[in-house]
């Protein structure tokens, strides 16, 4: 979640404890029948800090910020004039014909590019070859909404005959999933998750479950969004949800810092290739990590503000650990939702303490959004890639701009400098507008 306005409760309420941690840690690992194992074999990412997962990762470790002045439109009349834009993106480099590109939204182009790199990384340079056991599940918050608004403005100014005949194919939120399947010939499962800020995490977790239940052997999963636009800035601006540190953009996103004043909008796409373990082993694929578990739930509290007792966030982490069949004390690292808004960061901190008790204070906890802003439907997918890289390299990237401690946020946020750490199990949190929560559990492949 991202908003702290409207009928949101005061931040002080978030320090209250409805439950004691021991009451929330009763679900311990139990003996269960072996289930299908799902692994990550490829990754692609188009981000404000680079167009490959490795470039993205190295910039994160260096504490580099991707936030700067808005260039995609004239933001001079808005209180917020900064964003984390994807720079220098050229869809033609990824094999998209310029004629086709005119029929696609920016979010779709990002998704195609990330998918192409993920497939190449996984050992499928020629795509999926009409494979009926290969599917696509992408998340997005707004899909082609920005292009829809632009078309509506053109309609009002010049009439219906000036609209593109391909407009419907540009604006629908399922178009990224369609075009990824079309370009790379995946004929299996295909769908779209639209759960705001949690969509990328939902898509990856649900794609793993699709493989577990036997409906696919390979899934392209992740998230994409391109929402940096006037209408979005206007909408979040009147909610007072965005940072207004326009004079120091690289210091604007400051999750868990006492002086945080709102989130920064980002954009991009990240896609992972998930496979049934036996399928990956049979073709000799390299394996980055394993998806151990996943959970989703609802706050059922407020469309924008988090539950003041952090019940939904607490339960979704607890349920994800139960799904993964691991105990809380086995978790070595948490990639937070960490938006840089007062209520979200305090509430997530409370939820982590609810679930992990004293262990919460020993776990490295960070926010990728401190450097790339909040990319909405792509955010959880970015953060899943970060978790995989953390497991691979045994390094935790910093939460930058953490300067002034907040009494409501008292965990180890890995302030400002990357750190080596032993990480075998990582979890990633995403909390979306509408109170829709998701948590993904990833592990080193054993």
CSV table of C-alpha atoms in Angstrom, one decimal:
chain,number,residue,atom,x,y,z
A,1,UNK,CA,0.0,0.0,0.0
A,2,UNK,CA,1.1,3.5,-0.6
A,3,UNK,CA,-1.3,6.1,0.7
A,4,UNK,CA,-1.4,7.7,4.2
A,5,UNK,CA,-4.2,10.2,3.7
A,6,UNK,CA,-8.0,10.1,3.5
A,7,UNK,CA,-9.4,8.3,6.5
A,8,UNK,CA,-6.1,6.7,7.5
A,9,UNK,CA,-5.4,6.2,11.2
A,10,UNK,CA,-2.6,8.2,12.8
A,11,UNK,CA,0.8,6.6,12.6
A,12,UNK,CA,1.1,6.2,16.4
A,13,UNK,CA,-1.6,3.4,16.2
A,14,UNK,CA,0.8,1.3,14.3
A,15,UNK,CA,3.0,0.7,17.2
A,16,UNK,CA,0.2,-1.1,19.1
A,17,UNK,CA,0.4,-4.8,19.4
A,18,UNK,CA,-2.9,-6.7,19.0
A,19,UNK,CA,-1.2,-10.1,19.2
A,20,UNK,CA,1.9,-11.3,20.8
A,21,UNK,CA,4.6,-12.8,18.5
A,22,UNK,CA,4.4,-16.3,20.1
A,23,UNK,CA,0.7,-16.5,19.2
A,24,UNK,CA,1.6,-16.0,15.6
A,25,UNK,CA,4.4,-18.5,15.4
A,26,UNK,CA,2.4,-21.7,16.1
A,27,UNK,CA,2.6,-23.0,12.6
A,28,UNK,CA,5.8,-25.0,12.6
A,29,UNK,CA,7.0,-27.2,9.8
A,30,UNK,CA,5.2,-30.5,9.6
A,31,UNK,CA,5.8,-33.8,7.7
A,32,UNK,CA,4.1,-33.7,4.4
A,33,UNK,CA,4.1,-35.6,1.1
A,34,UNK,CA,6.8,-34.4,-1.4
A,35,UNK,CA,5.4,-31.8,-3.8
A,36,UNK,CA,6.5,-30.6,-7.1
A,37,UNK,CA,9.6,-28.4,-6.8
A,38,UNK,CA,9.7,-25.1,-8.8
A,39,UNK,CA,13.0,-23.4,-9.7
A,40,UNK,CA,14.1,-20.1,-11.3
A,41,UNK,CA,16.2,-20.7,-14.4
A,42,UNK,CA,16.2,-17.3,-16.1
A,43,UNK,CA,15.7,-13.6,-15.4
A,44,UNK,CA,15.2,-10.4,-17.3
A,45,UNK,CA,14.8,-6.9,-16.1
A,46,UNK,CA,14.2,-3.4,-17.6
A,47,UNK,CA,14.7,-1.0,-14.7
A,48,UNK,CA,15.6,2.6,-13.8
A,49,UNK,CA,19.1,1.3,-12.9
A,50,UNK,CA,19.8,-0.8,-16.0
A,51,UNK,CA,18.4,-3.1,-18.6
A,52,UNK,CA,19.8,-6.4,-17.4
A,53,UNK,CA,19.5,-8.1,-14.0
A,54,UNK,CA,23.2,-7.9,-13.4
A,55,UNK,CA,23.5,-4.2,-14.2
A,56,UNK,CA,20.5,-3.6,-12.0
A,57,UNK,CA,22.0,-5.6,-9.2
A,58,UNK,CA,25.5,-4.0,-9.3
A,59,UNK,CA,23.9,-0.5,-9.2
A,60,UNK,CA,21.8,-1.5,-6.2
A,61,UNK,CA,24.9,-2.9,-4.3
A,62,UNK,CA,26.6,0.4,-5.1
A,63,UNK,CA,23.7,2.3,-3.5
A,64,UNK,CA,23.0,4.2,-6.8
A,65,UNK,CA,19.6,5.9,-7.2
A,66,UNK,CA,17.6,5.8,-10.4
A,67,UNK,CA,15.4,8.8,-9.4
A,68,UNK,CA,15.7,12.1,-11.2
A,69,UNK,CA,13.6,14.9,-12.8
A,70,UNK,CA,10.6,13.8,-14.9
A,71,UNK,CA,11.4,13.8,-18.6
A,72,UNK,CA,8.4,11.8,-20.0
A,73,UNK,CA,6.1,14.9,-19.7
A,74,UNK,CA,6.2,18.4,-18.4
A,75,UNK,CA,5.8,18.1,-14.7
A,76,UNK,CA,6.3,21.8,-13.9
A,77,UNK,CA,2.8,22.4,-12.6
A,78,UNK,CA,2.9,19.4,-10.1
A,79,UNK,CA,4.0,19.4,-6.5
A,80,UNK,CA,6.0,16.2,-7.3
A,81,UNK,CA,8.4,16.6,-10.3
A,82,UNK,CA,10.6,13.6,-9.9
A,83,UNK,CA,10.4,9.9,-10.9
A,84,UNK,CA,12.5,6.8,-11.5
A,85,UNK,CA,12.3,6.5,-15.2
A,86,UNK,CA,13.7,3.8,-17.5
A,87,UNK,CA,16.4,5.6,-19.5
A,88,UNK,CA,17.5,4.8,-23.1
A,89,UNK,CA,15.1,2.0,-23.8
A,90,UNK,CA,14.9,0.9,-27.4
A,91,UNK,CA,12.4,-1.9,-28.2
A,92,UNK,CA,14.0,-2.5,-31.5
A,93,UNK,CA,17.0,-4.0,-29.7
A,94,UNK,CA,14.7,-6.7,-28.5
A,95,UNK,CA,13.4,-7.6,-32.0
A,96,UNK,CA,10.2,-5.6,-31.9
A,97,UNK,CA,9.4,-4.2,-35.3
A,98,UNK,CA,8.7,-0.4,-35.2
A,99,UNK,CA,5.3,-1.0,-36.9
A,100,UNK,CA,4.4,-3.5,-34.2
A,101,UNK,CA,5.7,-1.2,-31.4
A,102,UNK,CA,3.1,1.4,-32.4
A,103,UNK,CA,0.4,-1.1,-31.6
A,104,UNK,CA,1.8,-1.7,-28.1
A,105,UNK,CA,1.8,0.3,-24.8
A,106,UNK,CA,5.1,1.1,-23.1
A,107,UNK,CA,4.4,-1.5,-20.4
A,108,UNK,CA,4.0,-4.2,-23.1
A,109,UNK,CA,7.3,-3.3,-24.7
A,110,UNK,CA,9.0,-3.5,-21.3
A,111,UNK,CA,7.5,-6.9,-20.8
A,112,UNK,CA,8.6,-8.3,-24.2
A,113,UNK,CA,12.2,-7.0,-23.6
A,114,UNK,CA,12.4,-8.5,-20.1
A,115,UNK,CA,10.9,-11.8,-21.3
A,116,UNK,CA,13.3,-12.1,-24.2
A,117,UNK,CA,16.3,-11.7,-21.9
A,118,UNK,CA,14.8,-14.1,-19.4
A,119,UNK,CA,14.3,-16.8,-22.0
A,120,UNK,CA,17.8,-16.3,-23.4
A,121,UNK,CA,19.2,-16.5,-19.9
A,122,UNK,CA,17.3,-19.7,-19.3
A,123,UNK,CA,18.6,-21.4,-22.5
A,124,UNK,CA,15.6,-20.7,-24.8
A,125,UNK,CA,17.2,-18.2,-27.3
A,126,UNK,CA,14.7,-19.2,-30.0
A,127,UNK,CA,11.6,-18.8,-27.7
A,128,UNK,CA,9.3,-21.6,-26.6
A,129,UNK,CA,8.5,-23.2,-30.0
A,130,UNK,CA,4.7,-23.5,-29.8
A,131,UNK,CA,5.1,-25.3,-26.4
A,132,UNK,CA,1.7,-26.1,-25.0
A,133,UNK,CA,3.3,-26.8,-21.6
A,134,UNK,CA,4.7,-23.3,-21.4
A,135,UNK,CA,2.7,-20.4,-20.1
A,136,UNK,CA,2.7,-16.7,-19.2
A,137,UNK,CA,1.4,-14.9,-16.1
A,138,UNK,CA,2.2,-11.2,-15.8
A,139,UNK,CA,1.1,-8.7,-13.3
A,140,UNK,CA,0.3,-5.0,-13.9
A,141,UNK,CA,-1.4,-2.2,-12.0
A,142,UNK,CA,-2.5,-0.1,-14.9
A,143,UNK,CA,-1.5,-1.8,-18.2
A,144,UNK,CA,-2.2,0.6,-21.0
A,145,UNK,CA,-4.1,3.1,-18.9
A,146,UNK,CA,-1.7,6.0,-19.7
A,147,UNK,CA,-2.1,5.4,-23.4
A,148,UNK,CA,-5.9,5.3,-22.9
A,149,UNK,CA,-5.9,8.7,-21.2
A,150,UNK,CA,-3.7,10.1,-24.0
A,151,UNK,CA,-6.1,8.7,-26.6
A,152,UNK,CA,-9.1,10.2,-24.8
A,153,UNK,CA,-7.4,13.6,-24.9
A,154,UNK,CA,-6.9,13.2,-28.6
A,155,UNK,CA,-10.5,12.2,-29.0
A,156,UNK,CA,-11.7,15.3,-27.2
A,157,UNK,CA,-9.5,17.5,-29.3
A,158,UNK,CA,-9.8,16.0,-32.8
A,159,UNK,CA,-12.7,13.6,-32.7
A,160,UNK,CA,-13.1,9.8,-33.1
A,161,UNK,CA,-11.6,9.5,-36.5
A,162,UNK,CA,-8.2,10.4,-35.3
A,163,UNK,CA,-7.9,7.4,-32.9
A,164,UNK,CA,-5.7,4.5,-33.8
A,165,UNK,CA,-7.5,1.4,-35.0
A,166,UNK,CA,-5.1,-0.5,-32.7
A,167,UNK,CA,-6.2,1.4,-29.6
A,168,UNK,CA,-8.1,-1.4,-28.0
A,169,UNK,CA,-5.0,-3.7,-28.3
A,170,UNK,CA,-2.8,-1.0,-26.7
A,171,UNK,CA,-4.9,-0.2,-23.6
A,172,UNK,CA,-6.1,-3.6,-22.3
A,173,UNK,CA,-4.2,-4.8,-19.2
A,174,UNK,CA,-3.9,-8.3,-20.6
A,175,UNK,CA,-1.9,-7.2,-23.7
A,176,UNK,CA,1.5,-7.7,-22.1
A,177,UNK,CA,0.7,-11.3,-21.4
A,178,UNK,CA,-0.7,-11.8,-24.8
A,179,UNK,CA,2.2,-10.3,-26.7
A,180,UNK,CA,4.8,-12.2,-24.6
A,181,UNK,CA,3.0,-15.4,-25.5
A,182,UNK,CA,2.7,-14.3,-29.1
A,183,UNK,CA,6.3,-13.3,-29.5
A,184,UNK,CA,7.8,-16.3,-27.8
A,185,UNK,CA,5.3,-18.9,-28.9
A,186,UNK,CA,4.0,-20.0,-25.5
A,187,UNK,CA,0.8,-21.9,-26.1
A,188,UNK,CA,0.0,-22.9,-22.6
A,189,UNK,CA,-1.6,-21.2,-19.6
A,190,UNK,CA,-2.0,-17.5,-20.1
A,191,UNK,CA,-3.5,-14.8,-17.8
A,192,UNK,CA,-3.0,-11.5,-16.2
A,193,UNK,CA,-2.9,-10.4,-12.5
A,194,UNK,CA,-4.2,-6.9,-11.7
A,195,UNK,CA,-3.6,-6.3,-8.0
A,196,UNK,CA,-2.0,-2.9,-8.0
A,197,UNK,CA,1.3,-2.8,-6.1
A,198,UNK,CA,1.3,-6.6,-5.4
A,199,UNK,CA,0.7,-7.8,-8.9
A,200,UNK,CA,4.3,-8.8,-9.7
A,201,UNK,CA,4.6,-10.9,-6.6
A,202,UNK,CA,1.1,-12.4,-7.1
A,203,UNK,CA,2.1,-13.4,-10.6
A,204,UNK,CA,5.3,-15.2,-9.7
A,205,UNK,CA,3.7,-17.0,-6.7
A,206,UNK,CA,0.7,-18.0,-8.7
A,207,UNK,CA,2.8,-19.2,-11.6
A,208,UNK,CA,4.7,-21.5,-9.3
A,209,UNK,CA,1.4,-22.9,-8.1
A,210,UNK,CA,0.3,-23.5,-11.7
A,211,UNK,CA,3.4,-25.6,-12.2
A,212,UNK,CA,2.9,-27.4,-8.9
A,213,UNK,CA,-0.6,-28.5,-9.8
A,214,UNK,CA,0.6,-29.9,-13.1
A,215,UNK,CA,-0.8,-27.3,-15.6
A,216,UNK,CA,2.6,-26.2,-17.0
A,217,UNK,CA,6.2,-27.2,-17.0
A,218,UNK,CA,7.5,-23.7,-17.8
A,219,UNK,CA,6.1,-20.3,-16.8
A,220,UNK,CA,7.2,-16.8,-17.8
A,221,UNK,CA,6.1,-14.7,-14.8
A,222,UNK,CA,6.6,-11.2,-13.5
A,223,UNK,CA,5.3,-7.7,-13.7
A,224,UNK,CA,5.3,-4.6,-15.8
A,225,UNK,CA,4.1,-1.1,-15.6
A,226,UNK,CA,4.7,2.3,-17.2
A,227,UNK,CA,2.6,4.8,-15.2
A,228,UNK,CA,4.8,8.0,-15.2
A,229,UNK,CA,2.2,10.4,-16.6
A,230,UNK,CA,0.2,13.5,-15.8
A,231,UNK,CA,-2.9,11.7,-14.7
A,232,UNK,CA,-1.1,9.4,-12.3
A,233,UNK,CA,0.9,12.3,-10.8
A,234,UNK,CA,-2.4,14.3,-10.4
A,235,UNK,CA,-4.1,11.3,-8.8
A,236,UNK,CA,-1.4,10.5,-6.3
A,237,UNK,CA,-0.6,14.2,-5.8
A,238,UNK,CA,-4.1,15.0,-4.4
A,239,UNK,CA,-3.7,12.0,-2.1
A,240,UNK,CA,-0.5,13.5,-0.9
A,241,UNK,CA,1.2,10.1,-1.2
A,242,UNK,CA,4.3,11.2,-3.2
A,243,UNK,CA,7.5,12.7,-2.1
A,244,UNK,CA,8.0,16.4,-2.9
A,245,UNK,CA,11.8,16.4,-2.4
A,246,UNK,CA,12.2,17.8,-6.0
A,247,UNK,CA,15.5,19.6,-5.2
A,248,UNK,CA,17.2,16.4,-4.2
A,249,UNK,CA,15.6,13.6,-6.2
A,250,UNK,CA,18.2,10.9,-5.3
A,251,UNK,CA,17.4,11.4,-1.6
A,252,UNK,CA,13.6,11.5,-2.0
A,253,UNK,CA,12.8,7.8,-1.5
A,254,UNK,CA,13.8,7.1,2.1
A,255,UNK,CA,12.0,4.0,3.4
A,256,UNK,CA,11.9,3.6,7.2
A,257,UNK,CA,13.6,7.0,7.7
A,258,UNK,CA,11.9,9.3,10.2
A,259,UNK,CA,11.8,12.1,7.6
A,260,UNK,CA,10.2,10.1,4.8
A,261,UNK,CA,7.4,12.1,3.1
A,262,UNK,CA,6.0,9.7,0.4
A,263,UNK,CA,6.9,7.4,-2.4
A,264,UNK,CA,8.5,8.0,-5.8
A,265,UNK,CA,6.9,6.6,-8.9
A,266,UNK,CA,9.0,4.2,-11.0
A,267,UNK,CA,8.5,2.0,-14.0
A,268,UNK,CA,9.8,-1.0,-15.9
A,269,UNK,CA,9.4,-4.8,-16.0
A,270,UNK,CA,11.0,-7.9,-14.6
A,271,UNK,CA,10.3,-11.5,-15.7
A,272,UNK,CA,11.6,-14.8,-14.4
A,273,UNK,CA,11.5,-18.2,-16.0
A,274,UNK,CA,10.0,-20.8,-13.6
A,275,UNK,CA,10.3,-24.5,-14.3
A,276,UNK,CA,9.4,-27.8,-12.8
A,277,UNK,CA,12.6,-29.0,-11.3
A,278,UNK,CA,12.6,-32.3,-13.2
A,279,UNK,CA,12.1,-30.4,-16.5
A,280,UNK,CA,15.0,-28.1,-15.7
A,281,UNK,CA,17.4,-30.9,-14.8
A,282,UNK,CA,16.5,-32.9,-17.8
A,283,UNK,CA,17.6,-30.2,-20.1
A,284,UNK,CA,20.7,-29.3,-18.1
A,285,UNK,CA,19.5,-25.8,-17.1
A,286,UNK,CA,21.3,-23.6,-14.6
A,287,UNK,CA,19.3,-23.1,-11.5
A,288,UNK,CA,19.3,-19.7,-9.7
A,289,UNK,CA,17.0,-20.5,-6.8
A,290,UNK,CA,13.9,-22.4,-5.7
A,291,UNK,CA,10.4,-21.0,-5.1
A,292,UNK,CA,9.5,-22.6,-1.7
A,293,UNK,CA,6.1,-21.0,-1.0
A,294,UNK,CA,3.7,-18.2,-1.6
A,295,UNK,CA,0.6,-16.7,0.0
A,296,UNK,CA,-2.0,-14.0,-0.7
A,297,UNK,CA,-4.7,-12.4,1.4
A,298,UNK,CA,-6.7,-9.2,2.0
A,299,UNK,CA,-6.7,-6.6,4.7
A,300,UNK,CA,-10.4,-6.1,4.1
A,301,UNK,CA,-9.8,-2.8,5.9
A,302,UNK,CA,-9.4,0.3,3.6
A,303,UNK,CA,-8.8,0.8,-0.1
A,304,UNK,CA,-5.6,2.8,0.5
A,305,UNK,CA,-4.5,2.8,4.1
A,306,UNK,CA,-2.9,-0.3,5.7
A,307,UNK,CA,-4.6,-2.0,8.6
A,308,UNK,CA,-3.3,-0.2,11.8
A,309,UNK,CA,-2.7,-3.6,13.5
A,310,UNK,CA,-0.9,-5.0,10.4
A,311,UNK,CA,-3.2,-8.1,10.5
A,312,UNK,CA,-3.1,-8.7,6.7
A,313,UNK,CA,0.6,-8.2,6.4
A,314,UNK,CA,1.2,-10.4,9.4
A,315,UNK,CA,-1.0,-13.2,8.2
A,316,UNK,CA,0.4,-13.2,4.6
A,317,UNK,CA,3.9,-13.7,5.8
A,318,UNK,CA,2.8,-16.4,8.3
A,319,UNK,CA,0.8,-18.2,5.6
A,320,UNK,CA,3.6,-18.0,3.1
A,321,UNK,CA,6.0,-19.6,5.6
A,322,UNK,CA,3.4,-22.3,6.3
A,323,UNK,CA,3.0,-22.9,2.5
A,324,UNK,CA,6.8,-23.2,2.2
A,325,UNK,CA,6.9,-25.5,5.3
A,326,UNK,CA,9.6,-23.6,7.1
A,327,UNK,CA,9.8,-22.0,10.5
A,328,UNK,CA,10.2,-18.2,11.0
A,329,UNK,CA,13.6,-18.6,12.5
A,330,UNK,CA,14.9,-20.1,9.2
A,331,UNK,CA,14.4,-16.9,7.3
A,332,UNK,CA,17.7,-15.1,6.7
A,333,UNK,CA,16.6,-12.0,4.7
A,334,UNK,CA,13.4,-9.9,4.0
A,335,UNK,CA,12.9,-7.7,1.0
A,336,UNK,CA,10.2,-5.4,2.2
A,337,UNK,CA,7.4,-3.5,0.4
A,338,UNK,CA,9.1,-0.5,1.9
A,339,UNK,CA,7.4,2.3,0.0
A,340,UNK,CA,8.7,5.3,2.0
A,341,UNK,CA,5.3,6.4,3.3
A,342,UNK,CA,4.8,6.8,7.0
A,343,UNK,CA,2.0,4.3,7.5
A,344,UNK,CA,3.3,1.5,5.2
A,345,UNK,CA,6.8,1.4,6.6
A,346,UNK,CA,5.7,1.4,10.3
A,347,UNK,CA,3.0,-1.1,9.6
A,348,UNK,CA,5.3,-3.5,7.8
A,349,UNK,CA,7.8,-3.2,10.6
A,350,UNK,CA,5.1,-4.1,13.1
A,351,UNK,CA,4.1,-7.1,10.9
A,352,UNK,CA,7.6,-8.4,10.8
A,353,UNK,CA,7.9,-8.2,14.6
A,354,UNK,CA,4.5,-10.0,14.9
A,355,UNK,CA,5.7,-12.9,12.8
A,356,UNK,CA,9.4,-13.2,13.8
A,357,UNK,CA,9.4,-12.0,17.4
A,358,UNK,CA,13.0,-11.5,18.7
A,359,UNK,CA,14.4,-13.0,15.4
A,360,UNK,CA,13.1,-9.9,13.6
A,361,UNK,CA,15.9,-7.9,15.1
A,362,UNK,CA,18.6,-10.3,13.6
A,363,UNK,CA,17.2,-10.4,10.1
A,364,UNK,CA,18.6,-8.0,7.4
A,365,UNK,CA,15.6,-6.1,6.1
A,366,UNK,CA,15.9,-3.7,3.1
A,367,UNK,CA,13.9,-1.7,0.6
A,368,UNK,CA,14.7,-1.8,-3.1
A,369,UNK,CA,12.3,1.1,-3.7
A,370,UNK,CA,14.8,3.3,-1.9
A,371,UNK,CA,16.7,3.4,-5.2
A,372,UNK,CA,14.2,2.7,-8.0
A,373,UNK,CA,11.0,4.1,-6.5
A,374,UNK,CA,7.7,2.3,-6.7
A,375,UNK,CA,7.1,0.6,-10.1
A,376,UNK,CA,3.5,-0.5,-9.2
A,377,UNK,CA,2.8,-3.9,-10.9
A,378,UNK,CA,6.5,-4.4,-11.7
A,379,UNK,CA,7.7,-3.7,-8.1
A,380,UNK,CA,7.3,-7.2,-6.7
A,381,UNK,CA,8.9,-8.7,-9.8
A,382,UNK,CA,11.9,-6.4,-9.4
A,383,UNK,CA,12.1,-7.5,-5.8
A,384,UNK,CA,11.9,-11.2,-6.6
A,385,UNK,CA,14.9,-10.7,-8.9
A,386,UNK,CA,16.7,-9.0,-6.0
A,387,UNK,CA,16.0,-11.9,-3.7
A,388,UNK,CA,17.4,-14.3,-6.3
A,389,UNK,CA,20.6,-12.2,-6.7
A,390,UNK,CA,20.9,-12.0,-2.9
A,391,UNK,CA,20.7,-15.8,-2.7
A,392,UNK,CA,23.2,-16.1,-5.5
A,393,UNK,CA,25.8,-13.7,-4.3
A,394,UNK,CA,25.3,-13.7,-0.5
A,395,UNK,CA,25.1,-9.9,-0.5
A,396,UNK,CA,22.3,-7.7,0.8
A,397,UNK,CA,21.9,-4.3,-1.0
A,398,UNK,CA,21.4,-1.2,1.2
A,399,UNK,CA,18.4,0.8,2.0
A,400,UNK,CA,19.7,4.2,0.9
A,401,UNK,CA,18.8,7.6,2.5
A,402,UNK,CA,18.3,6.0,5.9
A,403,UNK,CA,19.6,8.9,8.1
A,404,UNK,CA,17.3,9.5,11.0
A,405,UNK,CA,15.9,6.5,12.9
A,406,UNK,CA,12.2,6.3,13.5
A,407,UNK,CA,11.0,4.8,16.8
A,408,UNK,CA,8.2,3.0,14.9
A,409,UNK,CA,10.8,1.5,12.5
A,410,UNK,CA,13.5,-0.2,14.7
A,411,UNK,CA,14.8,-3.1,12.6
A,412,UNK,CA,18.0,-3.7,10.8
A,413,UNK,CA,17.3,-1.9,7.4
A,414,UNK,CA,20.9,-2.3,6.1
A,415,UNK,CA,21.4,1.4,6.0
A,416,UNK,CA,23.3,3.0,3.1
A,417,UNK,CA,26.0,0.3,2.6
A,418,UNK,CA,25.7,-3.2,1.1
A,419,UNK,CA,26.6,-6.1,3.3
A,420,UNK,CA,27.7,-9.7,3.0
A,421,UNK,CA,25.3,-12.1,4.7
A,422,UNK,CA,24.6,-15.8,4.8
A,423,UNK,CA,21.2,-16.1,3.1
A,424,UNK,CA,19.6,-19.4,2.4
A,425,UNK,CA,16.0,-18.4,2.6
A,426,UNK,CA,14.5,-15.0,1.6
A,427,UNK,CA,11.0,-13.6,1.6
A,428,UNK,CA,9.6,-10.7,-0.4
A,429,UNK,CA,6.6,-8.7,0.6
A,430,UNK,CA,4.1,-6.8,-1.6
A,431,UNK,CA,1.1,-4.9,-0.3
A,432,UNK,CA,-1.3,-3.4,-2.9
A,433,UNK,CA,-3.9,-0.7,-3.0
A,434,UNK,CA,-7.1,-2.4,-2.1
A,435,UNK,CA,-5.5,-4.3,0.8
A,436,UNK,CA,-4.3,-7.1,-1.5
A,437,UNK,CA,-1.2,-8.7,0.0
A,438,UNK,CA,1.3,-11.2,-1.3
A,439,UNK,CA,4.5,-12.9,0.1
A,440,UNK,CA,7.0,-15.0,-1.8
A,441,UNK,CA,9.5,-17.4,-0.2
A,442,UNK,CA,12.6,-18.1,-2.2
A,443,UNK,CA,15.6,-20.3,-1.3
A,444,UNK,CA,19.1,-21.3,-2.5
A,445,UNK,CA,18.7,-24.4,-4.6
A,446,UNK,CA,19.8,-27.5,-2.8
